[in-house]
Every structure is written in C-alpha cells, then in structure tokens.
Tab-separated table of C-alpha atoms in Angstrom:
chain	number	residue	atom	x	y	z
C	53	UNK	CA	-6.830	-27.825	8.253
C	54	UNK	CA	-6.859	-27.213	4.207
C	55	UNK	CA	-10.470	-28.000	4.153
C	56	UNK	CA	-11.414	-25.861	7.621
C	57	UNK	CA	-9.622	-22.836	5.372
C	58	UNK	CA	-11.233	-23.865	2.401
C	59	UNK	CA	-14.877	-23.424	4.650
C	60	UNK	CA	-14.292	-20.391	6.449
C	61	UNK	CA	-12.422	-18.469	3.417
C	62	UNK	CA	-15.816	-19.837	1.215
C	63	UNK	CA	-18.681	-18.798	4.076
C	64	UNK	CA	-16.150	-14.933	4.068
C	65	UNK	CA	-16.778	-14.848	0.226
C	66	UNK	CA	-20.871	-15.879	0.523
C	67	UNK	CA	-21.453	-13.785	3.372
C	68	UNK	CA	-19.881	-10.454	1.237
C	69	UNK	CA	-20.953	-11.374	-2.392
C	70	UNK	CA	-24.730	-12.016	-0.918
C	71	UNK	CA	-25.320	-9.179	1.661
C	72	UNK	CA	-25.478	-5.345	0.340
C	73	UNK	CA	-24.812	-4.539	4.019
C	74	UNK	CA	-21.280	-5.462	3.351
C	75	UNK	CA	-21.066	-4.094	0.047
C	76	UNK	CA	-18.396	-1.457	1.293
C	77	UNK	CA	-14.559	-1.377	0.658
C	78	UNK	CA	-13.262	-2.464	3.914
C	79	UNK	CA	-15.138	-6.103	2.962
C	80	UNK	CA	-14.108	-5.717	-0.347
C	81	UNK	CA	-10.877	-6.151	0.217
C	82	UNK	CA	-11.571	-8.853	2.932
C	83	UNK	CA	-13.029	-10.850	-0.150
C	84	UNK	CA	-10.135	-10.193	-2.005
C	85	UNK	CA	-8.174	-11.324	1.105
C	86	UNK	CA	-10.166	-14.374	1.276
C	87	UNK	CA	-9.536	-15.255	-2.661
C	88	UNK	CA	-5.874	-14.966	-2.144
C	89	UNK	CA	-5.752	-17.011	1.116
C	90	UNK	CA	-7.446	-19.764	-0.699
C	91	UNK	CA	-4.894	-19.748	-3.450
C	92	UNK	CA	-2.265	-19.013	-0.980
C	93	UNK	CA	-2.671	-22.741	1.017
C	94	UNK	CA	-3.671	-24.488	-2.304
C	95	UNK	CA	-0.804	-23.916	-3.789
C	96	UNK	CA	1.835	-25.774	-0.927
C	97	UNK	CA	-1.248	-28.225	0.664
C	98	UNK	CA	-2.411	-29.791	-2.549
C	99	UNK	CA	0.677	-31.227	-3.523
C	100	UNK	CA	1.493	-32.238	0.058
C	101	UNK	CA	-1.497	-34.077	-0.031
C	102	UNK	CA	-0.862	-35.770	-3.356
C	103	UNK	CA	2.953	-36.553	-1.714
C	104	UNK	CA	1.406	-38.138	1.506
C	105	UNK	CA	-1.209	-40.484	-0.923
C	106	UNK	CA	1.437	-41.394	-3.703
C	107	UNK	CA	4.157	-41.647	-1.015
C	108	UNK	CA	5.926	-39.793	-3.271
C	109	UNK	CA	8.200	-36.444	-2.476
C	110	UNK	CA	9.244	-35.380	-5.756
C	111	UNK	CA	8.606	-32.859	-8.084
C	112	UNK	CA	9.619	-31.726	-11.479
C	113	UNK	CA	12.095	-28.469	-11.969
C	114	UNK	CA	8.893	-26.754	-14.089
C	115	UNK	CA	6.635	-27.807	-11.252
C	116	UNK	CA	8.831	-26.495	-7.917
C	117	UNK	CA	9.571	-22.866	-9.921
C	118	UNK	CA	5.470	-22.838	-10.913
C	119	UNK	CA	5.081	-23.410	-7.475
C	120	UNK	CA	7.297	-20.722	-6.225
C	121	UNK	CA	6.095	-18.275	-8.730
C	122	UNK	CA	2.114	-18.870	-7.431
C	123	UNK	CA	2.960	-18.729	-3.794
C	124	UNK	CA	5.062	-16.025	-3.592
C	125	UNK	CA	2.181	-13.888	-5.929
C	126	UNK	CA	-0.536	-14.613	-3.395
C	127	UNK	CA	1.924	-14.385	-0.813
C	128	UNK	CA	2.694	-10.594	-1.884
C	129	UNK	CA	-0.595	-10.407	-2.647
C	130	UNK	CA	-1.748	-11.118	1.225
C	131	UNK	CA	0.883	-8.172	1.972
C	132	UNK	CA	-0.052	-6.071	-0.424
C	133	UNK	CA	-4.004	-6.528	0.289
C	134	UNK	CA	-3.255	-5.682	4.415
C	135	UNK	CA	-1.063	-2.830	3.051
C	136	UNK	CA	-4.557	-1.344	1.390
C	137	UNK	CA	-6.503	-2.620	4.649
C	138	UNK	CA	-4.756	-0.627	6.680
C	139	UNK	CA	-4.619	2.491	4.225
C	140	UNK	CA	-8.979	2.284	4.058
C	141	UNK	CA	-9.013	2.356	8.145
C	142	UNK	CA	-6.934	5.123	8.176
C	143	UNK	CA	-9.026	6.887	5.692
C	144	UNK	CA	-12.208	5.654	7.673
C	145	UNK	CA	-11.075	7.326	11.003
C	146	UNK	CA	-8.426	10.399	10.014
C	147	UNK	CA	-11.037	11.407	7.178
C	148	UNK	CA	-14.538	10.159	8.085
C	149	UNK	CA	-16.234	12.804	5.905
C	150	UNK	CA	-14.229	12.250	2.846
C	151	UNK	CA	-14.371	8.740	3.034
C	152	UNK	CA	-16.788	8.193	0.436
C	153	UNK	CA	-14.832	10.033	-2.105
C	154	UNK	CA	-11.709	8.698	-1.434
C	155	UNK	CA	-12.643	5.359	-1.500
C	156	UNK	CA	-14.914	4.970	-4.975
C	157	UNK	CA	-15.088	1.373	-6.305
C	158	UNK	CA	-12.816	2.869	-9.015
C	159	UNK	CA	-9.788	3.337	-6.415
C	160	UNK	CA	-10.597	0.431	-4.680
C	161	UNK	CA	-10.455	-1.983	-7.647
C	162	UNK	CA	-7.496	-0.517	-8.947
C	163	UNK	CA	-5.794	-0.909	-5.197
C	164	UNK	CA	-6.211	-4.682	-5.926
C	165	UNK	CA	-4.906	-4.832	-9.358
C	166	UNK	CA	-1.815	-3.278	-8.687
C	167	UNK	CA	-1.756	-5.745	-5.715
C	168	UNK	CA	-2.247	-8.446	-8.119
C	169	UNK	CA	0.585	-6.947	-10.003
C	170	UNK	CA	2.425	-6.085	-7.546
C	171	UNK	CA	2.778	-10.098	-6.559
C	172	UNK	CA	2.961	-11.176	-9.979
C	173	UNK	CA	6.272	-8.812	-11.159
C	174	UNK	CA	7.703	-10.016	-7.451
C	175	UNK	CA	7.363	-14.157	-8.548
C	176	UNK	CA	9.180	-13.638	-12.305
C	177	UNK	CA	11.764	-11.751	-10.272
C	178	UNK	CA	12.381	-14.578	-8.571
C	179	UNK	CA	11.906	-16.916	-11.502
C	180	UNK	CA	14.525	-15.158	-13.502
C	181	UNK	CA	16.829	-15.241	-11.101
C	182	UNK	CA	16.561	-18.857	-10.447
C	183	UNK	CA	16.837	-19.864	-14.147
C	184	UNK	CA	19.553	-17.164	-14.809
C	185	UNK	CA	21.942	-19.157	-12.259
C	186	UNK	CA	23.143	-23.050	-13.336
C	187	UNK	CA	20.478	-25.291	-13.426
C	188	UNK	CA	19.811	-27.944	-10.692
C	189	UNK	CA	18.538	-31.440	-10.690
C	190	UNK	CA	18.504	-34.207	-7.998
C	191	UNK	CA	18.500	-31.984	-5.097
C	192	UNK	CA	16.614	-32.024	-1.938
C	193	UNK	CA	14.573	-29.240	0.070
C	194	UNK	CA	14.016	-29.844	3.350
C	195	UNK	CA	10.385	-28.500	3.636
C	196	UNK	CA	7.086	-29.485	2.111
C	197	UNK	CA	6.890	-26.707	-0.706
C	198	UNK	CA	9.698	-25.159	-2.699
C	199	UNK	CA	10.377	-22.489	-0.655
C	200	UNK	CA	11.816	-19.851	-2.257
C	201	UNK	CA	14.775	-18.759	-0.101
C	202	UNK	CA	15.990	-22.724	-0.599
C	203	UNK	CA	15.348	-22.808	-3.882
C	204	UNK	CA	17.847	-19.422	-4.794
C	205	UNK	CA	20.337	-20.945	-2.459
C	206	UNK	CA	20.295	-24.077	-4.348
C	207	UNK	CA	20.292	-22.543	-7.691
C	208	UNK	CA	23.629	-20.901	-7.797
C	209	UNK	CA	27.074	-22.221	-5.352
C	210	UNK	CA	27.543	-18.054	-4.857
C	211	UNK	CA	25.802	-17.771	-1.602
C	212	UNK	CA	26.743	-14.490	-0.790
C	213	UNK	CA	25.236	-13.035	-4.280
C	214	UNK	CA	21.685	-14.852	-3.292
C	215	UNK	CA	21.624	-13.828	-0.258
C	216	UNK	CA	22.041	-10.009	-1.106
C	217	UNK	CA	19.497	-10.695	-3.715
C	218	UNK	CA	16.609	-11.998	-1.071
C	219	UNK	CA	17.502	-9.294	0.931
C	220	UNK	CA	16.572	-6.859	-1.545
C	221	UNK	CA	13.855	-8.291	-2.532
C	222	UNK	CA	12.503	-8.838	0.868
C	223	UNK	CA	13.113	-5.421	1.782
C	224	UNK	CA	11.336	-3.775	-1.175
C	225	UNK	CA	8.122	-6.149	-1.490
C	226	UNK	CA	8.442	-7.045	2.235
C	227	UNK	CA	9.393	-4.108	3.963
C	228	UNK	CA	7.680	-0.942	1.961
C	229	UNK	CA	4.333	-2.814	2.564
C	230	UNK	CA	4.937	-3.712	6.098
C	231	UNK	CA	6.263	0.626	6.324
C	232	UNK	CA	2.849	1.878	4.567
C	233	UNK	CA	1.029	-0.784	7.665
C	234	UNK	CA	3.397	0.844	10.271
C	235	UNK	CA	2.819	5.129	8.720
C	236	UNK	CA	-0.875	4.265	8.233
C	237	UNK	CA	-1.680	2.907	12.269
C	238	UNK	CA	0.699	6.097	13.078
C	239	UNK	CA	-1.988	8.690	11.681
C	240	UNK	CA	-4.662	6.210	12.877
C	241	UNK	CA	-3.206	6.220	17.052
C	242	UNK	CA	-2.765	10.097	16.529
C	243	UNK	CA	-5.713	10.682	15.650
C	244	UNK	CA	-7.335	8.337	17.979
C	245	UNK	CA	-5.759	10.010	21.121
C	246	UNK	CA	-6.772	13.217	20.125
C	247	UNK	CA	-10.966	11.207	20.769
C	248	UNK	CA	-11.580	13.205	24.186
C	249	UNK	CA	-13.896	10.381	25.341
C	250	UNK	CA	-12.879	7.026	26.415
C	251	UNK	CA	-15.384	5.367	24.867
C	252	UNK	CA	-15.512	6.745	21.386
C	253	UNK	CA	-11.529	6.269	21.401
C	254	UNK	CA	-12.258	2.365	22.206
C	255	UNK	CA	-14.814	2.030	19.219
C	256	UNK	CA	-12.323	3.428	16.888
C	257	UNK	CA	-9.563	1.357	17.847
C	258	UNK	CA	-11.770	-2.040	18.144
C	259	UNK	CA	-12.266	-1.580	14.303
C	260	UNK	CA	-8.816	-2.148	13.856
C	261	UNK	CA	-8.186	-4.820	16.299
C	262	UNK	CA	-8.961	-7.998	13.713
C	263	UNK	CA	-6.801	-6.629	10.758
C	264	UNK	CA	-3.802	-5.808	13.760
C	265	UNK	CA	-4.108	-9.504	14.936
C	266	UNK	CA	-3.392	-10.832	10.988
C	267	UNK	CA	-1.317	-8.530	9.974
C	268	UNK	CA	0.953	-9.398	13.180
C	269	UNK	CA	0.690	-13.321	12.463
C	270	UNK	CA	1.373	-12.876	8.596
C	271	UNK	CA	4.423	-10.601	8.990
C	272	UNK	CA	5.838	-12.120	12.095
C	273	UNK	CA	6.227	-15.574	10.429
C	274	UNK	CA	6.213	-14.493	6.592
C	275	UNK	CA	9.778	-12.759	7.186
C	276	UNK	CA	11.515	-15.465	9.541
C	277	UNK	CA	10.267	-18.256	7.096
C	278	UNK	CA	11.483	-15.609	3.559
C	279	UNK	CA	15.065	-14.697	5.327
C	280	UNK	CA	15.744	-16.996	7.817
C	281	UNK	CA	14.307	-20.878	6.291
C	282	UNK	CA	17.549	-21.751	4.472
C	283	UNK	CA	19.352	-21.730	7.853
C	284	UNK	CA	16.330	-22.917	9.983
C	285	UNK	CA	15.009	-25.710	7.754
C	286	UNK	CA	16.308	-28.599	9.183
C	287	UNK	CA	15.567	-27.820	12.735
C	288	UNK	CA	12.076	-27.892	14.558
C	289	UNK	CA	11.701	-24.087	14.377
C	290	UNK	CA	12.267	-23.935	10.918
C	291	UNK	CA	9.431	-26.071	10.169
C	292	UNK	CA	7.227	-25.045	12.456
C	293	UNK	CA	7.141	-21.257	10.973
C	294	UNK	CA	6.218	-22.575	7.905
C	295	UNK	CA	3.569	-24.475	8.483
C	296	UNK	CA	2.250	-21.709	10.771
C	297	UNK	CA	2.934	-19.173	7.461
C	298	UNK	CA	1.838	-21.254	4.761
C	299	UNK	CA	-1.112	-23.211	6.999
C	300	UNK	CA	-2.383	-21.426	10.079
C	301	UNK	CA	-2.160	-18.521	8.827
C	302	UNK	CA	-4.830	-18.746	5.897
C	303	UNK	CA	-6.758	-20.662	8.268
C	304	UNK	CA	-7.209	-18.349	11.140
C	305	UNK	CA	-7.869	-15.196	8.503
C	306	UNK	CA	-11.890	-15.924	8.465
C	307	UNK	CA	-11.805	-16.635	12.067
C	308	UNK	CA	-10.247	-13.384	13.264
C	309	UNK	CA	-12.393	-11.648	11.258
C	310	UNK	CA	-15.920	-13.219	11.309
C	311	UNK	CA	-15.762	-13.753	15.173
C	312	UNK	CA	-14.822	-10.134	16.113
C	313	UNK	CA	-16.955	-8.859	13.292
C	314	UNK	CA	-20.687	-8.397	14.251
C	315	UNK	CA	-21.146	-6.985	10.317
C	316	UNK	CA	-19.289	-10.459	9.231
C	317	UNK	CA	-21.317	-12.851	11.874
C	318	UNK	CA	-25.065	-10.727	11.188
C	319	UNK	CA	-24.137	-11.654	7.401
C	320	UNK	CA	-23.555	-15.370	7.900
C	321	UNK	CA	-27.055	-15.564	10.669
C	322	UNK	CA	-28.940	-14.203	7.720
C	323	UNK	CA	-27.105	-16.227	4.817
C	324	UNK	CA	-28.142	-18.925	6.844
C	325	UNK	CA	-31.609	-18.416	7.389
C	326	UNK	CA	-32.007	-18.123	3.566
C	327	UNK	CA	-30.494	-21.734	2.921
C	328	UNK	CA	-32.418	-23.055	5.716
C-alpha cells in the first residue's frame, strides 16, 4: 500500500510538473496535495516497516514527539490544502470571469505557505504542550504511530485538562477548515441551481465531485481517529480508522482524482508516450 501511494502520488506530480495543460491552480494545489500525502504516509509507514523487520516496537521520546510534530503538519496541511481546493472551485464557478485575477500564481503560492504554516504552528502547539506536562517513559500506545490524542493523554494524569485542550485545538485547525469547505460548496450549490439547464448544472457539479469524495474520506476519519482514538484504540474500530486515515487515505487521493479527471488521465497518456 505505501509503495502503490508512493506511485500514484509520483505519476500526480509528473503528470502536472511536465504538462502546461495543467499548469493552472486547481492542479497546483493537487501537486501540493500530492507532496503532502507523500509525507503524510511516510511519516507513520516507514517506521512501521522498520518495526515489522527489526521486530522491534519501540521508539525514543525525541523520536514519537518528531513524529507527532511531522504528521500532524502534513496532516493540517491535507486540511488546509482541501480548504483552498474548495475556495478555487468556488471562485471557478460563482466568478468565472474574474477567475484569472483572483487566482494569480502570487495568491495561489501564498495560499500554500500559510497552509504550510498553518500545519507547522498547529504541531509545536502540540509539542509544547506535551513537554510542558511531566515527562513519560516506558509507556505503551496502542497504535502503530504516536498518535497524538494518546500521546497528550499520556503526558499529563489531568485528563480532563487534555481533553479540553484537543478539543480546542481540533475545533480551531479542524473545524474552521472543514467551515470554509462547508460556506464555500454553499455559494457553489447556489449558484449551481440558479444553471437553468440540466446539463450545464451537471458539468459544473462533476468538477467538484473528486475533491467532495476526499474531502469526505479525510474528514470523516481524520476527526474520529483526532477525538475519539484514546477511547477507541484498543478495539477493532479504533484501529481500523487509523489505518484508513493515515493509509487509505493518501492512497486513494491520486486515484480519485486521476480516474475521474480526463485533464489528469490525457496528462499521464501523453507522459507516457514520451517515455515510451
């Protein structure tokens, strides 16, 4: 599965960087999308992988809060990079003729810094507060990375306290991202239904059918796997979600896209014929 991500996030990245077709900001941000998913698995799957050879589970206090810290920044970054998805199709199709403007590479490269720093300020936040709480050694966590909700709970005996924290948290870099998705596909149905043809209101829509589709498998799993893992994490469920967040989900990404995506698939038939 790492290396099937690895392929299809890597033939995403090719098929933009190579064709001036797709030189637009909608697959901008897909290759921006595609960077982060790659950094997103690599950062739980590698050292799985290393655990399953050396038949070893254990890693250092440094390595499980570096860890942390680089999944949850391409994990907010993911959120963050839908966020501005959805926010350039909504452009696209409530402002078609001042679409150009809007969207200049200046606004668009500046829409995935702040994402980038957007992710980063959200992993020291949880850094600092896991090494402001009593430190820990000699514990277990009962999933395959150091999830972040388990390693708060375990940092600190005052359960309550972390558990108002992660709610915070989640609800500013979880839910304002998830509200801009939600107000952006508001504007975008409005103005759809106001299409008087059948037709033209199906073309509009089928643009955003792909990003829909992830941004419904990221969120639905990202939030019970953030809020819900320290109570779910020894059971089936629990383990289940986040492999399907932290696996399947990077994984699927270039599928969704590249298959429904006749831009994405004439890209790849022509990058093809050039290496052949």
């Amino acid at each position: 599965m790492y290396v099937v991500t690895l392929l299809g996030n890597l033939l995403i990245l090719l098929a933009v960087s190579s064709d001036y077709h797709l030189h637009t900001p909608m697959y901008f941000f897909l290759f921006n999308l595609s960077l982060a998913d790659i950094g997103f698995i690599s950062t739980t799957v590698t050292k799985m992988l290393v655990n399953i050879q050396t038949h070893s589970g254990v890693i250092s206090f440094v390595g499980c809060l570096t860890q942390m810290s680089v999944f949850i920044l391409f994990g907010c970054m993911d959120g963050m990079i839908l966020t501005v998805m959805a926010y350039n199709r909504f452009v696209a199709i409530c402002h078609p003729l001042h679409y150009p403007v809007i969207m200049n590479p200046y606004l668009c490269v500046r829409l995935v810094l702040v994402s980038f720093l957007f992710g980063l300020l959200d992993s020291q936040v949880h850094n600092l507060i896991a090494t402001h709480f009593s430190y820990f050694e000699n514990v277990n966590i009962t999933t395959f990375f150091c999830d972040p909700s388990q390693v708060l709970s375990l940092s600190s005996s005052d359960t309550l306290t972390i558990n108002i924290l992660m709610y915070f948290i989640g609800a500013i870099y979880g839910c304002l991202p998830l509200l801009g998705i939600i107000f952006s596909y508001y504007k975008i149905i409005s103005s759809i239904l106001r299409i008087p043809s059948s037709g033209g209101k199906y073309n509009s829509f089928s643009t955003c059918g792909s990003h829909l589709s992830v941004v419904c498998l990221f969120y639905g799993t990202g939030t019970g796997v953030y809020l819900f893992s320290n109570k779910l994490s020894s059971t089936k469920k629990g383990t289940v979600a986040s492999v399907v967040f932290t696996v399947v989900t990077p994984m699927l990404n270039p599928f969704i896209y590249s298959l429904n995506n006749r831009d994405v698939k004439g890209a790849l038939r022509r990058l093809h014929r050039r290496t052949v």
